[in-house]
Amino acid sequence: MSIALLVIDTQAALFDPAPRPADADAVIARIDALAARARAAGAAVVFVQHEQAEDSGGPLVHASPGWQLQSGLQVDEESDAFVRKTTPDAFLRTDLADKLLGCGATELVVCGYATEFCVDTTVRRAAALGFPVTLASDAHTTHDKPHAGADAIRTHHNATLPSLKSFGTPIRAVPAEAIDFVPAAPAPVPPVLTK
C-alpha cells in the first residue's frame, strides 16, 4: 500500500495574475511542505497541469508561460511525475491511473486549484475508482466568485466531499500539517473458525 500526492493545476496563469486565488502564498507553502514530506516517505508526487488547445488563445496552452507550474513550487524534475489534462477530471483521457498503478498507489492526497472545479471533480472520480482520498483542507484554493467567496467555497467542499459515502471509499478533509503519508493499516482479517 502506498500514498500518492496529487497537486492539481498550480499553474502560473492561475496563481500569478491579480486577483490571485485566496491565500495563494500560504497554499503554495503548504503544498511544498506536503510534497517534501511525501518525497521523504517515498510517496509519489504527481503534478497535474490543465491545458487548452493551441488555437484557443487561452493562457494555458501547453508549454506557454501561463501553463508552467507556479514559480514558488518546489518541484523535483527527476522524481516527480507530470500529467497533462484537458478537463476538470485528472483521470479522464490522461495517463494518471497508469502512473498511480505503476507506483503502487492505493490512497491519494489531493491539493491544488480550483476547489470547486478540478479539485472537486478529481476527488470524486478518485473515490469512484476506489482510491481513499485525503483532501488537504487548507492546501486547495480558488478565486472569489459572484455567488460565493473563495473561503466559503473551500469550507463548503471541505464539509461536503467527506460526506459522500456512496462511493464506498472514504474521503476525508484534513489540514496539510496533519497528513503523514503513512498508509492506513488494513482492517484486520477476522480469524477463520473451524470445529
Short mmCIF file of C-alpha atoms in Angstrom, two decimals:
data_model
loop_
_atom_site.label_atom_id
_atom_site.label_comp_id
_atom_site.label_asym_id
_atom_site.label_seq_id
_atom_site.Cartn_x
_atom_site.Cartn_y
_atom_site.Cartn_z
CA MET A 1 0.00 0.00 0.00
CA SER A 2 1.25 3.45 -0.90
CA ILE A 3 0.03 7.03 -0.90
CA ALA A 4 0.45 9.47 -3.79
CA LEU A 5 0.17 13.26 -3.63
CA LEU A 6 -1.80 14.87 -6.47
CA VAL A 7 -1.07 18.57 -6.96
CA ILE A 8 -3.73 19.92 -9.29
CA ASP A 9 -3.40 22.94 -11.61
CA THR A 10 -0.98 25.06 -9.57
CA GLN A 11 0.00 26.93 -12.71
CA ALA A 12 1.34 30.41 -13.33
CA ALA A 13 -1.70 31.70 -15.24
CA LEU A 14 -3.99 30.62 -12.41
CA PHE A 15 -1.89 31.78 -9.44
CA ASP A 16 0.11 34.82 -10.53
CA PRO A 17 -2.18 37.41 -12.15
CA ALA A 18 -4.19 39.69 -9.86
CA PRO A 19 -6.52 38.98 -8.29
CA ARG A 20 -4.74 35.90 -7.00
CA PRO A 21 -6.57 32.91 -5.52
CA ALA A 22 -7.40 33.07 -1.82
CA ASP A 23 -4.36 32.54 0.43
CA ALA A 24 -2.26 31.75 -2.65
CA ASP A 25 1.15 32.04 -0.97
CA ALA A 26 0.10 30.03 2.08
CA VAL A 27 -1.45 27.34 -0.13
CA ILE A 28 1.76 27.07 -2.19
CA ALA A 29 3.81 26.82 1.03
CA ARG A 30 1.56 24.04 2.33
CA ILE A 31 1.77 22.19 -0.99
CA ASP A 32 5.57 22.45 -0.87
CA ALA A 33 5.57 21.05 2.69
CA LEU A 34 3.27 18.20 1.64
CA ALA A 35 5.46 17.37 -1.35
CA ALA A 36 8.62 17.39 0.78
CA ARG A 37 7.05 15.01 3.30
CA ALA A 38 5.72 12.79 0.52
CA ARG A 39 9.15 12.53 -1.13
CA ALA A 40 10.81 11.83 2.24
CA ALA A 41 8.32 8.99 2.81
CA GLY A 42 8.93 7.56 -0.67
CA ALA A 43 5.46 8.52 -1.86
CA ALA A 44 4.81 9.59 -5.44
CA VAL A 45 4.27 13.30 -6.13
CA VAL A 46 2.21 13.97 -9.26
CA PHE A 47 1.74 17.45 -10.69
CA VAL A 48 -1.37 17.72 -12.87
CA GLN A 49 -1.46 20.58 -15.38
CA HIS A 50 -4.52 21.77 -17.25
CA GLU A 51 -4.03 22.75 -20.87
CA GLN A 52 -6.05 24.43 -23.55
CA ALA A 53 -5.99 23.83 -27.30
CA GLU A 54 -3.26 25.66 -29.17
CA ASP A 55 -5.78 27.60 -31.25
CA SER A 56 -7.78 28.68 -28.16
CA GLY A 57 -5.61 31.70 -27.48
CA GLY A 58 -6.01 30.87 -23.78
CA PRO A 59 -3.33 31.27 -21.12
CA LEU A 60 -2.96 27.51 -20.55
CA VAL A 61 -1.72 26.41 -23.98
CA HIS A 62 0.82 23.60 -23.49
CA ALA A 63 4.35 24.89 -22.77
CA SER A 64 3.24 28.55 -22.68
CA PRO A 65 4.42 30.72 -19.75
CA GLY A 66 0.98 30.53 -18.11
CA TRP A 67 0.88 26.72 -18.40
CA GLN A 68 4.09 26.33 -16.38
CA LEU A 69 3.89 25.40 -12.72
CA GLN A 70 3.77 28.37 -10.33
CA SER A 71 7.34 29.51 -9.69
CA GLY A 72 7.08 29.14 -5.90
CA LEU A 73 6.54 25.39 -6.10
CA GLN A 74 9.43 23.13 -5.20
CA VAL A 75 9.50 20.52 -7.96
CA ASP A 76 11.85 17.56 -8.32
CA GLU A 77 12.05 17.07 -12.09
CA GLU A 78 13.72 13.66 -11.65
CA SER A 79 11.38 12.01 -9.16
CA ASP A 80 8.05 13.82 -9.57
CA ALA A 81 5.53 12.74 -12.21
CA PHE A 82 3.60 15.07 -14.51
CA VAL A 83 0.17 14.64 -16.08
CA ARG A 84 -1.46 16.83 -18.73
CA LYS A 85 -5.25 17.13 -18.74
CA THR A 86 -7.92 18.95 -20.72
CA THR A 87 -10.97 18.53 -18.46
CA PRO A 88 -11.65 19.08 -14.73
CA ASP A 89 -11.19 15.32 -14.23
CA ALA A 90 -7.48 14.48 -13.88
CA PHE A 91 -8.26 10.85 -14.80
CA LEU A 92 -10.26 11.47 -17.99
CA ARG A 93 -8.20 10.90 -21.17
CA THR A 94 -4.91 11.05 -19.22
CA ASP A 95 -2.29 8.58 -18.04
CA LEU A 96 -2.86 9.38 -14.36
CA ALA A 97 -4.36 5.99 -13.48
CA ASP A 98 -1.42 4.22 -15.16
CA LYS A 99 1.09 6.36 -13.25
CA LEU A 100 -0.67 5.63 -9.95
CA LEU A 101 -0.81 1.91 -10.66
CA GLY A 102 2.84 1.98 -11.71
CA CYS A 103 3.95 3.42 -8.38
CA GLY A 104 1.64 1.15 -6.39
CA ALA A 105 -0.53 3.98 -5.07
CA THR A 106 -3.63 2.81 -3.24
CA GLU A 107 -4.52 6.09 -1.49
CA LEU A 108 -4.41 9.72 -2.62
CA VAL A 109 -3.78 13.08 -1.02
CA VAL A 110 -5.24 15.88 -3.16
CA CYS A 111 -4.46 19.60 -3.15
CA GLY A 112 -4.28 22.48 -5.62
CA TYR A 113 -6.64 24.61 -7.71
CA ALA A 114 -9.61 25.18 -8.29
CA THR A 115 -11.54 23.86 -5.33
CA GLU A 116 -14.96 23.75 -7.00
CA PHE A 117 -13.78 22.52 -10.38
CA CYS A 118 -10.73 20.33 -10.87
CA VAL A 119 -10.10 19.51 -7.20
CA ASP A 120 -13.74 18.55 -6.60
CA THR A 121 -14.06 16.55 -9.82
CA THR A 122 -10.80 14.67 -9.31
CA VAL A 123 -11.58 13.83 -5.67
CA ARG A 124 -14.97 12.41 -6.68
CA ARG A 125 -13.52 10.44 -9.60
CA ALA A 126 -10.70 9.04 -7.45
CA ALA A 127 -13.21 7.83 -4.86
CA ALA A 128 -15.37 6.33 -7.61
CA LEU A 129 -12.31 4.44 -8.85
CA GLY A 130 -11.72 3.04 -5.36
CA PHE A 131 -8.94 5.31 -4.07
CA PRO A 132 -9.41 6.50 -0.49
CA VAL A 133 -8.82 10.27 -0.67
CA THR A 134 -7.47 12.77 1.82
CA LEU A 135 -8.26 16.33 0.75
CA ALA A 136 -5.65 18.68 2.21
CA SER A 137 -8.26 21.06 3.61
CA ASP A 138 -6.01 24.13 3.72
CA ALA A 139 -3.94 23.36 0.60
CA HIS A 140 -6.58 23.89 -2.09
CA THR A 141 -7.92 27.22 -3.23
CA THR A 142 -9.94 29.18 -5.74
CA HIS A 143 -10.90 32.72 -6.65
CA ASP A 144 -13.89 34.63 -5.29
CA LYS A 145 -16.95 34.09 -7.47
CA PRO A 146 -20.09 36.24 -7.88
CA HIS A 147 -22.15 33.69 -5.92
CA ALA A 148 -19.66 32.94 -3.11
CA GLY A 149 -16.29 33.98 -1.78
CA ALA A 150 -13.30 31.65 -2.03
CA ASP A 151 -13.31 30.94 1.71
CA ALA A 152 -16.96 29.88 1.59
CA ILE A 153 -16.30 27.66 -1.43
CA ARG A 154 -13.38 25.94 0.30
CA THR A 155 -15.34 25.50 3.53
CA HIS A 156 -18.26 24.03 1.60
CA HIS A 157 -16.09 21.46 -0.21
CA ASN A 158 -14.17 20.54 2.96
CA ALA A 159 -17.55 19.73 4.53
CA THR A 160 -19.40 18.12 1.63
CA LEU A 161 -16.79 15.91 -0.02
CA PRO A 162 -16.21 13.81 3.14
CA SER A 163 -19.97 13.35 3.45
CA LEU A 164 -20.09 11.36 0.19
CA LYS A 165 -20.40 7.75 1.33
CA SER A 166 -21.98 6.11 -1.72
CA PHE A 167 -18.64 5.56 -3.46
CA GLY A 168 -17.75 3.03 -0.80
CA THR A 169 -14.29 4.53 -0.32
CA PRO A 170 -13.58 7.19 2.28
CA ILE A 171 -12.97 10.85 1.55
CA ARG A 172 -11.67 12.94 4.41
CA ALA A 173 -10.60 16.58 4.72
CA VAL A 174 -7.56 17.12 6.93
CA PRO A 175 -5.22 20.11 7.42
CA ALA A 176 -1.98 19.68 5.48
CA GLU A 177 0.14 19.68 8.62
CA ALA A 178 -1.68 16.57 9.90
CA ILE A 179 -1.05 14.47 6.76
CA ASP A 180 1.80 12.00 7.19
CA PHE A 181 1.91 9.77 4.06
CA VAL A 182 1.86 6.56 6.04
CA PRO A 183 -0.83 4.32 4.54
CA ALA A 184 -3.71 3.40 6.80
CA ALA A 185 -3.36 -0.04 8.29
CA PRO A 186 -5.57 -2.57 6.56
CA ALA A 187 -8.55 -3.75 8.52
CA PRO A 188 -7.71 -6.87 10.49
CA VAL A 189 -8.86 -10.06 8.86
CA PRO A 190 -11.12 -11.98 11.20
CA PRO A 191 -9.89 -15.45 12.03
CA VAL A 192 -11.50 -18.38 10.30
CA LEU A 193 -13.15 -20.54 12.90
CA THR A 194 -13.25 -24.28 12.40
CA LYS A 195 -14.71 -27.03 14.53
#
